[in-house]
Amino acid sequence: MGVRRLRRRKGGRVNLRSYCSRSGVGYQELIVDDGLVNKVYETTFPPEARASTLGIPDGCIDVQFLASGSHEECFVVGSFSKGRLAGSSCYERCFGIKFVTGLECCFSKLDAPAVFDRRMEASPHMDVDTLRDIVHLPLPFEDRARLVVSHFEVGSRSDLFCKSDMLVAFITKTILDNVGSVRIEDIVERTGYSYTYVSTKFKEAVGCTMKTYASIIRTQNAIRLLSDCRYRSMTGLDIGTGLGYYDQSHFDREFKKYTTLAPSDIRAERSGILFL
């Protein structure tokens, strides 16, 4: 019997995780996954979480309003390249919008590779004041989140985004639909272009190589499966082989790179580790 591949459910919403914490982080989110906005989220970091909240690579670009007391800053934040302490946890509060770049739209006013694993001031690239007014409206989180999503509907994306190149959109969708478990060489062959050309176009639009993006998406799906009680009967090896890892050591090594944890840590301490 062949290995059962674990694929993204077509039409389903994917919740890409940005944080890993064992402490009492306050968190709420609205999952959108409309091809550009993956989700809107609001996080509060108590003092005990400041040194223990990890950032998880997700292949996305976020816009974050970060505040401590009355002081607030707004950044465009690229995906981490590996698991490490989350910079936003140095603040008391974070309101964020997570964008899936490459699938339908790309940032048109920034160099995607320059923001990968970094953050930069958002004000030179977008209308921060309008967004800040929405974030601070005296409304429940979900109402504010829906207003933020409306702000980035197709009609108002032209100032910050451009439509993705069909080549980049095809590669991004193929990797997402195959939960990151796909040979990059096979994707490139299907495009009819050279590897060098395709690789350059993808990195310019998304910020990282196709291989790195696929590894991040595969790890995100491993997190989803390891954290979901519906898959508790599956062993870590079952999940790893189902996602296309060569063996347990390969699964452990890549998962630890992107989360600082071993897959067995999630199963052994299910109630103590929370991915947000």
Coordinates of C-alpha atoms in Angstrom, one line a residue:
M1 CA 0.0 0.0 0.0
G2 CA 1.4 3.5 -0.9
V3 CA 1.9 6.3 1.5
R4 CA -1.3 8.3 2.0
R5 CA -0.7 12.0 1.2
L6 CA -2.3 14.6 3.4
R7 CA -3.7 17.3 1.2
R8 CA -5.4 20.6 1.9
R9 CA -9.1 20.3 1.6
K10 CA -10.2 22.2 -1.6
G11 CA -12.2 25.2 -0.7
G12 CA -11.3 24.9 3.0
R13 CA -9.8 27.7 5.1
V14 CA -6.2 27.3 6.2
N15 CA -5.2 28.8 9.5
L16 CA -1.6 29.7 9.2
R17 CA 0.1 29.8 12.6
S18 CA 2.4 32.6 13.7
Y19 CA 3.1 31.9 17.3
C20 CA 3.9 29.1 19.7
S21 CA 3.4 29.7 23.4
R22 CA 3.1 27.8 26.7
S23 CA 2.0 30.9 28.6
G24 CA -1.3 32.6 29.0
V25 CA -1.3 34.7 25.8
G26 CA -4.6 36.4 25.1
Y27 CA -5.6 35.6 21.5
Q28 CA -8.6 36.0 19.1
E29 CA -8.7 35.7 15.3
L30 CA -11.0 35.9 12.3
I31 CA -9.9 33.4 9.6
V32 CA -10.6 34.8 6.1
D33 CA -8.4 33.0 3.6
D34 CA -9.7 34.9 0.6
G35 CA -6.6 34.6 -1.5
L36 CA -5.0 37.7 0.0
V37 CA -6.0 38.1 3.7
N38 CA -5.4 34.8 5.5
K39 CA -6.7 36.1 8.9
V40 CA -6.9 39.1 11.2
Y41 CA -5.8 38.6 14.8
E42 CA -5.4 40.3 18.1
T43 CA -2.9 39.2 20.8
T44 CA -2.1 40.4 24.3
F45 CA 1.2 39.3 25.8
P46 CA 1.4 39.2 29.6
P47 CA 4.8 39.7 31.2
E48 CA 5.3 35.9 31.7
A49 CA 4.9 35.3 28.0
R50 CA 7.5 37.9 26.9
A51 CA 10.5 35.5 26.9
S52 CA 8.6 32.3 25.9
T53 CA 6.5 33.1 22.9
L54 CA 8.0 31.9 19.7
G55 CA 7.5 33.1 16.2
I56 CA 6.7 30.4 13.6
P57 CA 7.5 30.8 9.9
D58 CA 4.3 31.0 7.8
G59 CA 5.5 32.3 4.4
C60 CA 3.2 35.4 4.8
I61 CA 3.7 39.1 5.2
D62 CA 1.8 40.7 8.1
V63 CA 0.9 44.3 8.9
Q64 CA 1.1 44.7 12.7
F65 CA 0.1 47.4 15.1
L66 CA 2.3 46.9 18.2
A67 CA 1.6 48.8 21.4
S68 CA 2.8 49.1 25.0
G69 CA 0.9 51.6 27.1
S70 CA 0.0 54.5 24.9
H71 CA 3.0 54.0 22.6
E72 CA 2.1 52.3 19.3
E73 CA 4.1 51.4 16.2
C74 CA 3.0 49.9 12.9
F75 CA 5.3 47.5 10.9
V76 CA 5.2 45.4 7.8
V77 CA 6.6 42.0 9.0
G78 CA 8.0 39.3 6.8
S79 CA 7.8 35.6 7.6
F80 CA 10.5 34.2 9.8
S81 CA 13.1 31.9 8.2
K82 CA 13.2 29.6 11.3
G83 CA 11.5 29.4 14.7
R84 CA 12.7 32.0 17.2
L85 CA 11.5 34.5 19.8
A86 CA 8.7 36.6 18.5
G87 CA 9.6 40.2 18.3
S88 CA 6.0 41.3 18.8
S89 CA 6.0 39.6 22.2
C90 CA 8.2 42.4 23.4
Y91 CA 5.0 44.6 23.3
E92 CA 1.8 44.4 25.4
R93 CA -0.6 44.1 22.4
C94 CA -0.5 43.2 18.8
F95 CA -3.3 43.7 16.1
G96 CA -2.3 42.0 12.9
I97 CA -3.4 41.3 9.4
K98 CA -1.8 38.3 7.7
F99 CA -1.5 38.4 3.9
V100 CA -0.8 35.3 1.7
T101 CA 1.5 36.8 -0.9
G102 CA 1.9 35.2 -4.3
L103 CA -1.5 33.4 -4.5
E104 CA -3.5 36.3 -6.0
C105 CA -1.7 39.5 -5.1
C106 CA 1.8 40.7 -4.1
F107 CA 3.0 43.7 -2.4
S108 CA 3.8 46.3 -5.1
K109 CA 5.6 48.9 -3.0
L110 CA 8.2 46.7 -1.3
D111 CA 11.0 44.4 -2.1
A112 CA 9.7 41.0 -0.8
P113 CA 13.1 39.5 -0.2
A114 CA 14.1 42.6 1.8
V115 CA 11.3 42.1 4.3
F116 CA 11.7 38.3 4.7
D117 CA 12.8 37.6 8.3
R118 CA 12.6 41.3 9.0
R119 CA 10.2 44.1 9.7
M120 CA 10.0 47.7 8.5
E121 CA 8.0 50.8 9.2
A122 CA 4.7 50.5 7.4
S123 CA 3.9 54.2 6.9
P124 CA 6.0 54.7 3.8
H125 CA 4.1 51.8 2.1
M126 CA 0.5 52.2 3.1
D127 CA -2.2 54.4 4.7
V128 CA -1.5 53.6 8.3
D129 CA -3.8 56.3 9.7
T130 CA -7.0 54.9 8.2
L131 CA -6.2 51.4 9.4
R132 CA -5.3 52.7 12.9
D133 CA -8.7 54.4 13.1
I134 CA -10.4 51.0 12.4
V135 CA -8.2 49.1 14.9
H136 CA -9.1 51.5 17.7
L137 CA -12.8 51.7 17.1
P138 CA -14.9 51.0 20.2
L139 CA -16.2 47.8 18.7
P140 CA -15.8 44.0 19.4
F141 CA -12.8 42.4 17.8
E142 CA -14.7 40.6 15.1
D143 CA -16.4 43.8 13.9
R144 CA -13.1 45.6 13.7
A145 CA -11.5 42.6 11.9
R146 CA -14.3 42.6 9.3
L147 CA -13.9 46.3 8.7
V148 CA -10.1 45.7 8.2
V149 CA -10.8 43.0 5.7
S150 CA -13.2 45.3 3.8
H151 CA -10.5 47.9 3.6
F152 CA -8.4 45.4 1.6
E153 CA -11.1 44.3 -0.8
V154 CA -10.2 44.2 -4.4
G155 CA -11.3 47.7 -5.1
S156 CA -8.9 49.2 -2.6
R157 CA -5.8 47.0 -3.1
S158 CA -4.2 48.9 -5.9
D159 CA -2.3 51.3 -3.6
L160 CA -0.5 48.5 -1.9
F161 CA -0.8 45.4 -4.0
C162 CA -0.4 44.3 -7.6
K163 CA -2.0 41.2 -9.2
S164 CA 0.3 38.2 -9.0
D165 CA 2.1 37.0 -12.0
M166 CA 0.3 33.9 -13.3
L167 CA 3.5 31.9 -13.0
V168 CA 4.0 32.9 -9.3
A169 CA 0.3 32.3 -8.6
F170 CA 0.5 28.8 -10.1
I171 CA 3.5 27.8 -8.1
T172 CA 2.1 29.2 -4.8
K173 CA -1.3 27.4 -5.3
T174 CA 0.4 24.1 -6.3
I175 CA 2.5 24.2 -3.1
L176 CA -0.5 25.1 -0.9
D177 CA -2.8 22.5 -2.5
N178 CA -0.1 19.8 -1.9
V179 CA 0.5 20.9 1.7
G180 CA 4.1 21.6 0.8
S181 CA 4.8 18.0 -0.1
V182 CA 5.8 18.4 -3.8
R183 CA 9.0 18.3 -5.8
I184 CA 9.9 21.8 -6.9
E185 CA 11.6 20.4 -10.0
D186 CA 8.2 18.9 -11.1
I187 CA 6.4 22.2 -10.6
V188 CA 9.1 24.0 -12.7
E189 CA 8.9 21.5 -15.4
R190 CA 5.2 22.0 -15.7
T191 CA 5.7 25.7 -16.3
G192 CA 7.9 25.2 -19.4
Y193 CA 10.4 27.8 -18.2
S194 CA 13.9 27.4 -16.9
Y195 CA 14.5 26.7 -13.2
T196 CA 16.6 29.9 -12.9
Y197 CA 13.9 32.1 -14.4
V198 CA 11.1 30.6 -12.3
S199 CA 13.1 30.7 -9.1
T200 CA 14.0 34.4 -9.7
K201 CA 10.3 35.4 -10.3
F202 CA 9.1 33.5 -7.3
K203 CA 11.6 34.9 -4.9
E204 CA 11.0 38.5 -6.1
A205 CA 7.3 38.1 -5.4
V206 CA 7.2 36.0 -2.2
G207 CA 10.5 36.8 -0.6
C208 CA 12.0 33.3 -0.3
T209 CA 12.9 30.4 -2.5
M210 CA 10.3 27.9 -3.7
K211 CA 12.0 25.1 -1.6
T212 CA 11.9 27.2 1.6
Y213 CA 8.3 28.2 1.0
A214 CA 7.3 24.5 0.5
S215 CA 9.1 23.5 3.7
I216 CA 7.3 26.2 5.6
I217 CA 3.9 25.2 4.3
R218 CA 4.6 21.5 5.0
T219 CA 5.6 22.4 8.6
Q220 CA 2.5 24.4 9.0
N221 CA 0.4 21.4 8.0
A222 CA 2.4 19.2 10.4
I223 CA 1.5 21.6 13.2
R224 CA -2.1 21.4 12.2
L225 CA -2.2 17.6 12.2
L226 CA -0.2 17.2 15.4
S227 CA -2.4 19.7 17.3
D228 CA -5.7 18.3 16.1
C229 CA -7.3 15.7 18.4
R230 CA -9.0 14.1 15.3
Y231 CA -5.6 12.9 14.2
R232 CA -4.5 11.6 17.6
S233 CA -4.6 8.0 16.5
M234 CA -1.9 8.8 13.9
T235 CA 1.7 8.5 15.1
G236 CA 4.2 11.2 14.4
L237 CA 5.8 8.9 11.9
D238 CA 2.4 8.4 10.2
I239 CA 2.0 12.2 9.9
G240 CA 5.6 12.7 8.7
T241 CA 5.4 10.1 6.0
G242 CA 2.0 11.3 5.0
L243 CA 3.5 14.8 4.4
G244 CA 6.3 13.4 2.4
Y245 CA 9.2 13.4 4.9
Y246 CA 11.8 10.7 4.2
D247 CA 11.8 9.3 7.7
Q248 CA 11.4 10.3 11.3
S249 CA 14.8 12.0 11.6
H250 CA 14.0 14.1 8.6
F251 CA 10.7 15.1 10.0
D252 CA 12.2 15.8 13.4
R253 CA 15.0 17.9 12.0
E254 CA 12.8 20.1 9.7
F255 CA 10.1 20.5 12.3
K256 CA 12.6 21.6 14.9
K257 CA 14.2 24.1 12.6
Y258 CA 10.9 25.9 12.1
T259 CA 9.3 25.5 15.5
T260 CA 12.3 24.8 17.9
L261 CA 10.3 21.8 19.0
A262 CA 10.2 18.1 18.1
P263 CA 7.0 16.6 16.8
S264 CA 6.9 14.4 19.9
D265 CA 6.8 17.5 22.2
I266 CA 3.4 18.4 20.7
R267 CA 1.9 15.0 21.4
A268 CA 3.5 14.7 24.9
E269 CA 2.5 18.1 26.1
R270 CA -0.7 18.7 24.0
S271 CA -2.4 20.8 26.7
G272 CA 0.7 22.9 27.4
I273 CA 1.7 24.0 23.9
L274 CA -0.6 26.4 21.9
F275 CA -0.1 27.4 18.3
L276 CA -1.7 30.7 17.4

